[in-house]
CSV table of C-alpha atoms in Angstrom, one decimal:
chain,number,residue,atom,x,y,z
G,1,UNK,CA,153.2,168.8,148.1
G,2,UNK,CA,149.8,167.5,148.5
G,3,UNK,CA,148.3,165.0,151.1
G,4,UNK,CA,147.7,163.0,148.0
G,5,UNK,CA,151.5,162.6,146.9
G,6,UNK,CA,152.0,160.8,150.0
G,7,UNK,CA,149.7,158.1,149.5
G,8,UNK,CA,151.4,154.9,147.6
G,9,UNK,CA,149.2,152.0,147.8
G,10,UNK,CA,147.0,153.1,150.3
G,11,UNK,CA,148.9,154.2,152.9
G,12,UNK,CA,150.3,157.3,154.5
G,13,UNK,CA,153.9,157.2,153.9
G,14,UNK,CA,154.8,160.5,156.6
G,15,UNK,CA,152.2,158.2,159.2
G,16,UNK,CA,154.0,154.9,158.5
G,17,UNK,CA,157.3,156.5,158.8
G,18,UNK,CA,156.3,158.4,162.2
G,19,UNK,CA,154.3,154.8,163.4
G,20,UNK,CA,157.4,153.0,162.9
G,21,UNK,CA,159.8,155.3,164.5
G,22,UNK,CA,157.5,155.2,167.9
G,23,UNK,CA,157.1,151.4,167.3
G,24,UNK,CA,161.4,151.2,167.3
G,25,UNK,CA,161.2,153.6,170.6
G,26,UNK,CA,158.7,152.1,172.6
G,27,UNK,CA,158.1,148.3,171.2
G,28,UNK,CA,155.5,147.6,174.0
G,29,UNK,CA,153.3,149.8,173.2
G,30,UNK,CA,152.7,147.9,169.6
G,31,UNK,CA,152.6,144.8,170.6
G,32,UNK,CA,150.0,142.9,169.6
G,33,UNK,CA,148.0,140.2,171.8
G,34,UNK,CA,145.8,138.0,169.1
G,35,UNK,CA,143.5,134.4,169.7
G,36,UNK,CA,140.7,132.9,168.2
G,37,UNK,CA,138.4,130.7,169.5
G,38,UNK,CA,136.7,127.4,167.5
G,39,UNK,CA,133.6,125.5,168.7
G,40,UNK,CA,132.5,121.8,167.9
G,41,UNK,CA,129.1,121.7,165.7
G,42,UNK,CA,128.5,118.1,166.6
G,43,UNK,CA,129.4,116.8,163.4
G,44,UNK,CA,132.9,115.2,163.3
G,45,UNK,CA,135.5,118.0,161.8
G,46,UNK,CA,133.2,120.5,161.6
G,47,UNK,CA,134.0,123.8,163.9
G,48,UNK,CA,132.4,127.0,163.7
G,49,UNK,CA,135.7,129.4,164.3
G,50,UNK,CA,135.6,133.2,166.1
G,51,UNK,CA,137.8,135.8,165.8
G,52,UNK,CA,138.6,136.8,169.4
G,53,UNK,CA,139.1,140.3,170.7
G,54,UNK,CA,143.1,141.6,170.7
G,55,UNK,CA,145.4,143.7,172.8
G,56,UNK,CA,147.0,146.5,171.2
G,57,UNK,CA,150.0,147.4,173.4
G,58,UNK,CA,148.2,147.8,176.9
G,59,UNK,CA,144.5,148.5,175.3
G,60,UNK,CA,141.8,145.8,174.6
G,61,UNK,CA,140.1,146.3,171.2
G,62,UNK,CA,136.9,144.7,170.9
G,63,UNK,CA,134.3,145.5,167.9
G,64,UNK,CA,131.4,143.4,166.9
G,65,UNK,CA,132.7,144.1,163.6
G,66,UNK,CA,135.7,142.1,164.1
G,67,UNK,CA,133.4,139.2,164.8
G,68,UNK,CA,134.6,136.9,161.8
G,69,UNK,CA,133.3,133.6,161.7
G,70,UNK,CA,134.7,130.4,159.3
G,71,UNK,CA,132.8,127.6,159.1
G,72,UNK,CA,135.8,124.4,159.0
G,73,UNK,CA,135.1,120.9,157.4
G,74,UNK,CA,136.9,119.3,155.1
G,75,UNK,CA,136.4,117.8,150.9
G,76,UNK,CA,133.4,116.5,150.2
G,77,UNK,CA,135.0,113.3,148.4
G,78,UNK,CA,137.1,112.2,151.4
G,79,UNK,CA,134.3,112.8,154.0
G,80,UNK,CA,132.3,110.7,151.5
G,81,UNK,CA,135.0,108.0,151.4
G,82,UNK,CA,135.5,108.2,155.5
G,83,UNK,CA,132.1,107.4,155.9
G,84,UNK,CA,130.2,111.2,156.7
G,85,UNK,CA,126.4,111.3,156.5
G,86,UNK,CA,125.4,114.2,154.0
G,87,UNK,CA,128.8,115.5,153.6
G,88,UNK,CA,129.4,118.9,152.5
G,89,UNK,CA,132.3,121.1,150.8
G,90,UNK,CA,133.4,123.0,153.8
G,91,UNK,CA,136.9,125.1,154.4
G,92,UNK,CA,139.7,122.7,155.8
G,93,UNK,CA,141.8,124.2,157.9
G,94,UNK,CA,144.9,123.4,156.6
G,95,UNK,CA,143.6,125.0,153.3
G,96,UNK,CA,143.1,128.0,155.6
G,97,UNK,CA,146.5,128.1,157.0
G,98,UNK,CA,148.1,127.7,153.2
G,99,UNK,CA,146.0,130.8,152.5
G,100,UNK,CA,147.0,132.8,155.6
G,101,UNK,CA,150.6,131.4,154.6
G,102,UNK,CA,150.3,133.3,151.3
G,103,UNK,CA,148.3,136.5,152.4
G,104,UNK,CA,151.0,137.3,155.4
G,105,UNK,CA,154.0,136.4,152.9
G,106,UNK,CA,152.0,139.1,150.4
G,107,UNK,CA,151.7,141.3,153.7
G,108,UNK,CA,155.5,141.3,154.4
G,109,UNK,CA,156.6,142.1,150.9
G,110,UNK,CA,154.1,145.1,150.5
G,111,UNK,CA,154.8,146.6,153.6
G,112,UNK,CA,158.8,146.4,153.4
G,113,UNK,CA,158.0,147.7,149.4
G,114,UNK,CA,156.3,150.9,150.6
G,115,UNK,CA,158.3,151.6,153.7
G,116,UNK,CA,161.3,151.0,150.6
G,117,UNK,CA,160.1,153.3,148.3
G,118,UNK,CA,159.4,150.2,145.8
G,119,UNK,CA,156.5,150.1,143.7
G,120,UNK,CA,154.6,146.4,143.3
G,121,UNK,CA,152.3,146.4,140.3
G,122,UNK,CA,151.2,143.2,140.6
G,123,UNK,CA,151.8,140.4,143.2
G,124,UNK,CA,150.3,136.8,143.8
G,125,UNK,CA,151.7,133.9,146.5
G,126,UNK,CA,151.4,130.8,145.7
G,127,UNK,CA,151.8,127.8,148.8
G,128,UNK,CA,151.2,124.0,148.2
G,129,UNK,CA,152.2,121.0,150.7
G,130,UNK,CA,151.8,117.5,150.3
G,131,UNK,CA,150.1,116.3,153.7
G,132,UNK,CA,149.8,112.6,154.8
G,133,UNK,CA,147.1,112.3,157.8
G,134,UNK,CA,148.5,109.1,158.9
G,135,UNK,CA,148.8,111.0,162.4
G,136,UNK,CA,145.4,112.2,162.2
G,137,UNK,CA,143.6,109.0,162.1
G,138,UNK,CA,146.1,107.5,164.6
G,139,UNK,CA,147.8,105.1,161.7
G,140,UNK,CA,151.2,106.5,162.9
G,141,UNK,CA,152.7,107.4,166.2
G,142,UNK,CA,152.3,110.9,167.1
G,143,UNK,CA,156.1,111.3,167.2
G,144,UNK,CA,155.9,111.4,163.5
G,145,UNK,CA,154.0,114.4,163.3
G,146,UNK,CA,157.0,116.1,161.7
G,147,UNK,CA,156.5,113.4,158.6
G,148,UNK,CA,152.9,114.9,157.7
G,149,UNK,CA,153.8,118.0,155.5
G,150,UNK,CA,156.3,117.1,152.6
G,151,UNK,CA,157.0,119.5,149.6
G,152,UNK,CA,155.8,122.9,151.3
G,153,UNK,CA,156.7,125.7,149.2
G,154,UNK,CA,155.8,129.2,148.5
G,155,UNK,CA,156.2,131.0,144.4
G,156,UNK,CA,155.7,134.8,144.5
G,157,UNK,CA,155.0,136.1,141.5
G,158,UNK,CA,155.9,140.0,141.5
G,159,UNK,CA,156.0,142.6,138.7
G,160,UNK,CA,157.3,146.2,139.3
G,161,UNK,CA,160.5,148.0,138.6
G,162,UNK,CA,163.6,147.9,140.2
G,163,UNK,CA,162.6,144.5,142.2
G,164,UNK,CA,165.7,142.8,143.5
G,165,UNK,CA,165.3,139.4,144.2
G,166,UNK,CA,166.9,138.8,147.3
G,167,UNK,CA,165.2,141.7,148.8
G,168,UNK,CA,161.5,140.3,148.4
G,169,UNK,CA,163.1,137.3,149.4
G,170,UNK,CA,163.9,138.9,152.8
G,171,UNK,CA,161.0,140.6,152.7
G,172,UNK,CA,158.5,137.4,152.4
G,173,UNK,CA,160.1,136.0,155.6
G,174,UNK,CA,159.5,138.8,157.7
G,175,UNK,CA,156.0,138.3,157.5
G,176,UNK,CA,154.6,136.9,160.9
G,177,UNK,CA,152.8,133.4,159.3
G,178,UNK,CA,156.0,132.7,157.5
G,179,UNK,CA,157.6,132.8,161.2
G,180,UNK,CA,154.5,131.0,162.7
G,181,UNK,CA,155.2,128.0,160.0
G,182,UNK,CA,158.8,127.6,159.3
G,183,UNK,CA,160.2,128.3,162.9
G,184,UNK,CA,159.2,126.3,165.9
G,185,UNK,CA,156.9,127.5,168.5
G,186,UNK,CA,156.4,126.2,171.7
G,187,UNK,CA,152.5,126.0,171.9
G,188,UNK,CA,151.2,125.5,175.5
G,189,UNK,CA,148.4,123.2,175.3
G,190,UNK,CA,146.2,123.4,178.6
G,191,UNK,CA,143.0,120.6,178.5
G,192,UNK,CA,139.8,121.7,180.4
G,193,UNK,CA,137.6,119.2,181.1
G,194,UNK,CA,134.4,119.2,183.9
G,195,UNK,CA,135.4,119.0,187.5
G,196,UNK,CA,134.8,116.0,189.2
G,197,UNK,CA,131.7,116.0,191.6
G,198,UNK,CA,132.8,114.3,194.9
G,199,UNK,CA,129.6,112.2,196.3
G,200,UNK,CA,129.6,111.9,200.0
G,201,UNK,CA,130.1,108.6,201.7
């Protein structure tokens, strides 16, 4: 048997196999440390986000190459209607967190499908939300923050042979952004601001 007939969508199936047999024996040693970063560009909304650096079990990986910057804004039309100067088409971030919502979900299914020995011929994720930014511009009390997203839902579309249902089901919320979404998180939110300068009497 050839290197080649162990390749099925790009991966190594003997190396994924042996990776997830040492990730099952020693589970520190895969875990992953990940951040980003997101600086203010003076204009209201807009941020220039960084992909930060990560921690791959005990090592630090950091490559310029992993440098990725977004540029977040929001519609044109409603900066327009809110009153923005020169407004722009920019990424939104909760645009950006629908399509990371959608990638991972495609991430979970592939990955189980391969590991599974099931072939995906063609697969697309589809997320929509209705969102009401009454708590953003402080027209509701921020206790009814969990009244902003209504409707969210996720449509895979998958063709292939042999697909069972409930399987990519299962599979879809293994992926890590379904978790990050649809379970809750405890986020520790620390605010740094300039020390205060004591002036002598």
């Amino acid at each position: 048997m050839t290197d080649e007939q162990h390749i099925n969508h790009g991966v190594d199936i003997e190396k994924l196999e042996e990776f997830a047999e040492h990730a099952a024996e020693h589970p520190d040693e895969v875990r992953l440390g990940l951040g980003a970063r997101s600086t203010y560009e003076g204009t209201c909304a807009h941020s220039l986000a960084q992909m930060d650096s990560y921690t791959l079990g005990d090592e630090t990986i950091v490559r310029e190459t992993r440098e990725y910057t977004i540029p977040y804004g929001g519609w044109k039309e409603v900066l327009d209607a809110g009153g923005w100067v020169g407004a722009t088409d920019r990424m939104e971030p909760i645009e950006v967190a629908l399509s990371a919502l959608a990638s991972c979900i495609n991430v979970g299914i592939t990955i189980n499908a391969v590991a599974n020995g099931v072939d995906v011929e063609q697969l697309q994720t589809r997320v929509r939300t209705d969102a009401d930014p009454g708590v953003l511009f402080n027209l509701k009390d921020l206790n009814e923050a969990d009244t902003v997203f209504e409707n969210l839902t996720a449509e895979v579309e998958i063709e292939g042979e042999d697909l069972d249902e409930d399987q990519i089901d299962e599979w879809a919320r293994r992926a890590p952004v379904y978790t990050l979404v649809s379970l809750a998180q405890d986020v520790e939110l620390t605010v740094n601001t300039p020390a205060e300068v004591r002036v002598d009497d």
